[in-house]
């Protein structure tokens, strides 16, 4: 199993550009989430999904869209990049089949918006 | 609202000694899970240990143990016999098991193990 994969690993955008961060998991997990990590602020939830076709907002959803058309994929779209979106983005997945619902994280995408 | 508080931004510990990383939480959910994750300088997030709110015994995983005090709403991580490879950022997290799926994370504690 590859686990949770994210692409790209690094990305530089100009203000106003749009892009999609890709996330895929091969563990047949029901739950997937996107987080951003900023210095001194821990991980903050952007959007999450409890299954294909079902998504919901987290703590900091503004400026981001998600969709979940398949169990495996959960892309995060930046609609019009802003310098405030410079961050490290993590995708995670988990399953109710594990009693703890522990999350498995991707390696992260480091995004810089200039 | 749920909240996780980690009050120690940074900690030092001598190699082979034990260290406790503090975590307090706030929730009104009757059922919840508490987690600790390790983030080394390479950036990946590594799951360490889990404690369910109804678990009677404190969780242990090798050198990691979770000191769970439900009445005080604390879930401290204890690392025994520290190793140089334990130097990393450590995050406490919580998930409700009786409601939404959301996790929340604390701001983290950076641990440095000294030789």
Coordinates of C-alpha atoms in Angstrom, one line a residue:
Chain A
X1 CA 0.0 0.0 0.0
X2 CA 1.2 3.5 -0.8
X3 CA -0.9 4.9 2.0
X4 CA -1.8 8.6 1.5
X5 CA -0.1 10.3 -1.4
X6 CA 0.0 14.1 -2.1
X7 CA 1.1 16.0 -5.2
X8 CA 2.9 18.2 -5.7
X9 CA 5.5 18.3 -2.9
X10 CA 6.3 22.0 -3.5
X11 CA 4.5 24.7 -5.4
X12 CA 4.9 28.4 -5.9
X13 CA 1.9 30.4 -7.1
X14 CA 1.4 34.1 -7.9
X15 CA -1.4 35.9 -6.2
X16 CA -4.7 35.3 -8.0
X17 CA -3.7 32.0 -9.6
X18 CA -5.7 28.9 -9.0
X19 CA -4.5 25.3 -8.5
X20 CA -5.5 21.9 -7.2
X21 CA -3.6 20.0 -4.6
X22 CA -4.1 16.3 -5.1
X23 CA -4.6 13.7 -2.4
X24 CA -5.2 10.0 -2.9
X25 CA -5.4 7.0 -0.5
X26 CA -5.4 3.3 -1.3
X27 CA -6.7 2.0 2.1
X28 CA -10.4 2.3 1.3
X29 CA -10.8 4.8 4.2
X30 CA -14.1 6.5 4.5
X31 CA -12.8 9.7 6.1
X32 CA -10.5 12.2 4.5
X33 CA -9.4 15.6 5.6
X34 CA -7.3 18.6 4.6
X35 CA -5.3 20.6 7.1
X36 CA -3.0 23.5 6.9
X37 CA 0.0 23.9 9.2
X38 CA 1.3 27.3 10.0
X39 CA 4.1 28.1 12.5
X40 CA 2.8 28.3 16.1
X41 CA -0.7 27.3 15.1
X42 CA -0.6 23.6 14.8
X43 CA -2.8 21.9 12.2
X44 CA -6.1 23.5 11.3
X45 CA -8.9 21.7 9.5
X46 CA -9.9 23.1 6.2
X47 CA -12.4 20.6 4.8
X48 CA -13.3 17.0 5.5
X49 CA -15.3 14.2 4.0
X50 CA -17.0 11.3 5.6
X51 CA -17.5 9.4 2.3
X52 CA -17.8 9.8 -1.4
X53 CA -20.1 12.6 -2.3
X54 CA -20.1 14.1 1.2
X55 CA -18.0 17.0 2.3
X56 CA -18.1 19.6 5.0
X57 CA -16.3 22.7 6.2
X58 CA -13.7 22.7 8.9
X59 CA -12.2 25.6 10.9
X60 CA -10.7 27.6 8.0
X61 CA -12.6 26.8 4.7
X62 CA -12.5 30.2 3.1
X63 CA -10.7 30.3 -0.2
X64 CA -10.7 26.5 -0.7
X65 CA -13.0 24.0 -2.4
X66 CA -13.2 20.3 -2.2
X67 CA -15.0 17.4 -3.8
X68 CA -15.1 13.7 -3.2
X69 CA -16.2 11.8 -6.3
X70 CA -14.5 8.6 -5.3
X71 CA -13.4 7.0 -2.1
X72 CA -9.8 7.3 -3.1
X73 CA -9.4 10.9 -4.1
X74 CA -9.9 14.2 -2.2
X75 CA -8.5 17.2 -4.2
X76 CA -8.2 20.6 -2.6
X77 CA -8.8 23.6 -4.9
X78 CA -7.4 27.0 -4.3
X79 CA -9.7 29.3 -6.2
X80 CA -7.6 32.6 -6.2
X81 CA -4.4 32.2 -4.3
X82 CA -3.5 34.8 -1.7
X83 CA -0.2 35.2 0.3
X84 CA -2.2 34.3 3.4
X85 CA -2.5 30.8 1.9
X86 CA 1.2 30.2 2.1
X87 CA 1.4 27.1 4.3
X88 CA 2.1 23.4 4.4
X89 CA -0.9 21.4 3.5
X90 CA -1.6 17.9 4.8
X91 CA -4.1 15.4 3.6
X92 CA -5.2 12.6 6.0
X93 CA -7.5 9.6 6.0
X94 CA -8.9 7.3 8.6
X95 CA -11.5 4.6 9.0
X96 CA -14.1 3.4 11.5
X97 CA -12.6 0.0 11.0
X98 CA -9.8 1.0 13.3
X99 CA -11.3 1.5 16.8
X100 CA -9.3 4.7 17.3
X101 CA -10.0 6.3 13.9
X102 CA -6.4 7.2 13.9
X103 CA -5.4 9.4 10.9
X104 CA -2.8 8.5 8.3
X105 CA -1.2 11.6 6.9
X106 CA 0.3 12.3 3.5
X107 CA 3.8 13.8 3.2
X108 CA 2.5 17.3 2.8
X109 CA 2.6 20.0 0.1
X110 CA 4.6 23.2 0.8
X111 CA 2.8 26.1 -0.9
X112 CA 4.2 29.6 -1.4
X113 CA 2.0 32.4 -2.7
X114 CA 3.9 35.5 -3.9
Chain B
X1 CA -16.5 24.3 21.6
X2 CA -13.7 21.8 21.6
X3 CA -10.2 23.0 22.4
X4 CA -6.7 21.5 22.8
X5 CA -4.1 23.4 24.8
X6 CA -0.4 22.6 24.8
X7 CA 1.3 25.2 27.0
X8 CA 4.9 24.1 26.5
X9 CA 6.2 25.6 23.2
X10 CA 9.6 23.9 23.7
X11 CA 11.2 21.4 26.0
X12 CA 14.7 20.0 26.6
X13 CA 15.4 16.5 28.0
X14 CA 18.7 14.7 28.6
X15 CA 19.1 11.5 26.7
X16 CA 17.9 8.4 28.6
X17 CA 15.7 10.4 30.9
X18 CA 11.9 10.6 30.9
X19 CA 9.9 13.6 29.8
X20 CA 6.3 14.6 30.1
X21 CA 4.6 16.7 27.4
X22 CA 1.4 18.4 28.7
X23 CA -2.0 18.5 27.0
X24 CA -5.3 19.7 28.3
X25 CA -8.5 19.6 26.4
X26 CA -12.0 20.9 26.6
X27 CA -15.1 19.3 25.2
X28 CA -18.7 18.8 26.1
X29 CA -18.9 15.5 24.1
X30 CA -19.6 12.5 26.3
X31 CA -17.3 10.3 24.1
X32 CA -14.0 11.3 22.5
X33 CA -10.6 10.1 21.6
X34 CA -7.3 11.6 22.3
X35 CA -4.2 11.2 20.1
X36 CA -0.5 12.1 20.1
X37 CA 1.4 12.6 16.9
X38 CA 5.1 13.2 16.3
X39 CA 6.4 15.4 13.5
X40 CA 10.2 15.1 13.0
X41 CA 12.1 17.7 11.1
X42 CA 11.5 15.8 7.9
X43 CA 7.8 16.9 8.2
X44 CA 5.8 13.8 8.2
X45 CA 3.1 13.2 10.8
X46 CA 3.5 9.9 12.8
X47 CA 0.8 8.5 15.0
X48 CA 2.1 7.6 18.4
X49 CA -0.7 6.7 20.8
X50 CA -4.5 6.8 21.4
X51 CA -6.7 7.0 24.5
X52 CA -10.5 6.6 24.4
X53 CA -12.4 8.6 26.9
X54 CA -14.0 5.5 28.4
X55 CA -10.8 3.5 28.6
X56 CA -10.1 2.6 32.2
X57 CA -6.4 2.1 31.8
X58 CA -3.8 4.6 30.5
X59 CA -2.6 3.7 27.0
X60 CA 0.9 2.6 26.4
X61 CA 2.9 1.9 23.2
X62 CA 6.5 0.9 23.8
X63 CA 8.3 3.9 25.4
X64 CA 5.2 6.1 25.1
X65 CA 2.5 6.3 27.6
X66 CA -0.5 8.6 28.0
X67 CA -1.3 9.9 31.4
X68 CA -5.0 10.3 31.1
X69 CA -6.8 12.2 33.9
X70 CA -10.4 12.6 32.8
X71 CA -11.6 14.8 35.7
X72 CA -8.7 17.2 35.1
X73 CA -9.2 17.0 31.3
X74 CA -5.5 16.3 30.7
X75 CA -3.8 13.8 28.4
X76 CA -0.1 14.1 29.0
X77 CA 2.4 12.2 26.9
X78 CA 5.2 10.5 28.8
X79 CA 8.3 9.4 26.9
X80 CA 10.6 7.1 28.8
X81 CA 14.3 6.7 28.2
X82 CA 14.5 9.5 25.7
X83 CA 16.6 9.0 22.5
X84 CA 18.1 11.5 20.2
X85 CA 15.6 10.4 17.6
X86 CA 12.8 11.6 19.8
X87 CA 13.7 15.2 19.0
X88 CA 10.7 16.5 17.1
X89 CA 7.5 18.4 17.3
X90 CA 4.7 16.7 19.2
X91 CA 1.0 17.4 18.7
X92 CA -1.9 16.5 20.9
X93 CA -5.3 16.0 19.1
X94 CA -8.9 15.1 19.9
X95 CA -11.7 13.7 18.0
X96 CA -15.3 13.4 19.1
X97 CA -16.7 9.9 18.7
X98 CA -20.3 10.9 19.2
X99 CA -20.9 13.5 16.6
X100 CA -19.0 15.1 13.8
X101 CA -15.8 13.6 12.4
X102 CA -13.6 16.6 13.0
X103 CA -10.3 16.4 14.7
X104 CA -8.7 19.4 16.4
X105 CA -5.0 19.8 17.2
X106 CA -3.0 21.7 19.7
X107 CA -0.2 24.1 18.7
X108 CA 2.5 21.5 19.5
X109 CA 5.6 21.2 21.7
X110 CA 9.0 21.1 20.3
X111 CA 11.2 18.5 22.1
X112 CA 14.9 18.6 21.9
X113 CA 16.8 15.6 23.3
X114 CA 20.4 16.4 24.5
X115 CA 23.3 14.0 24.3

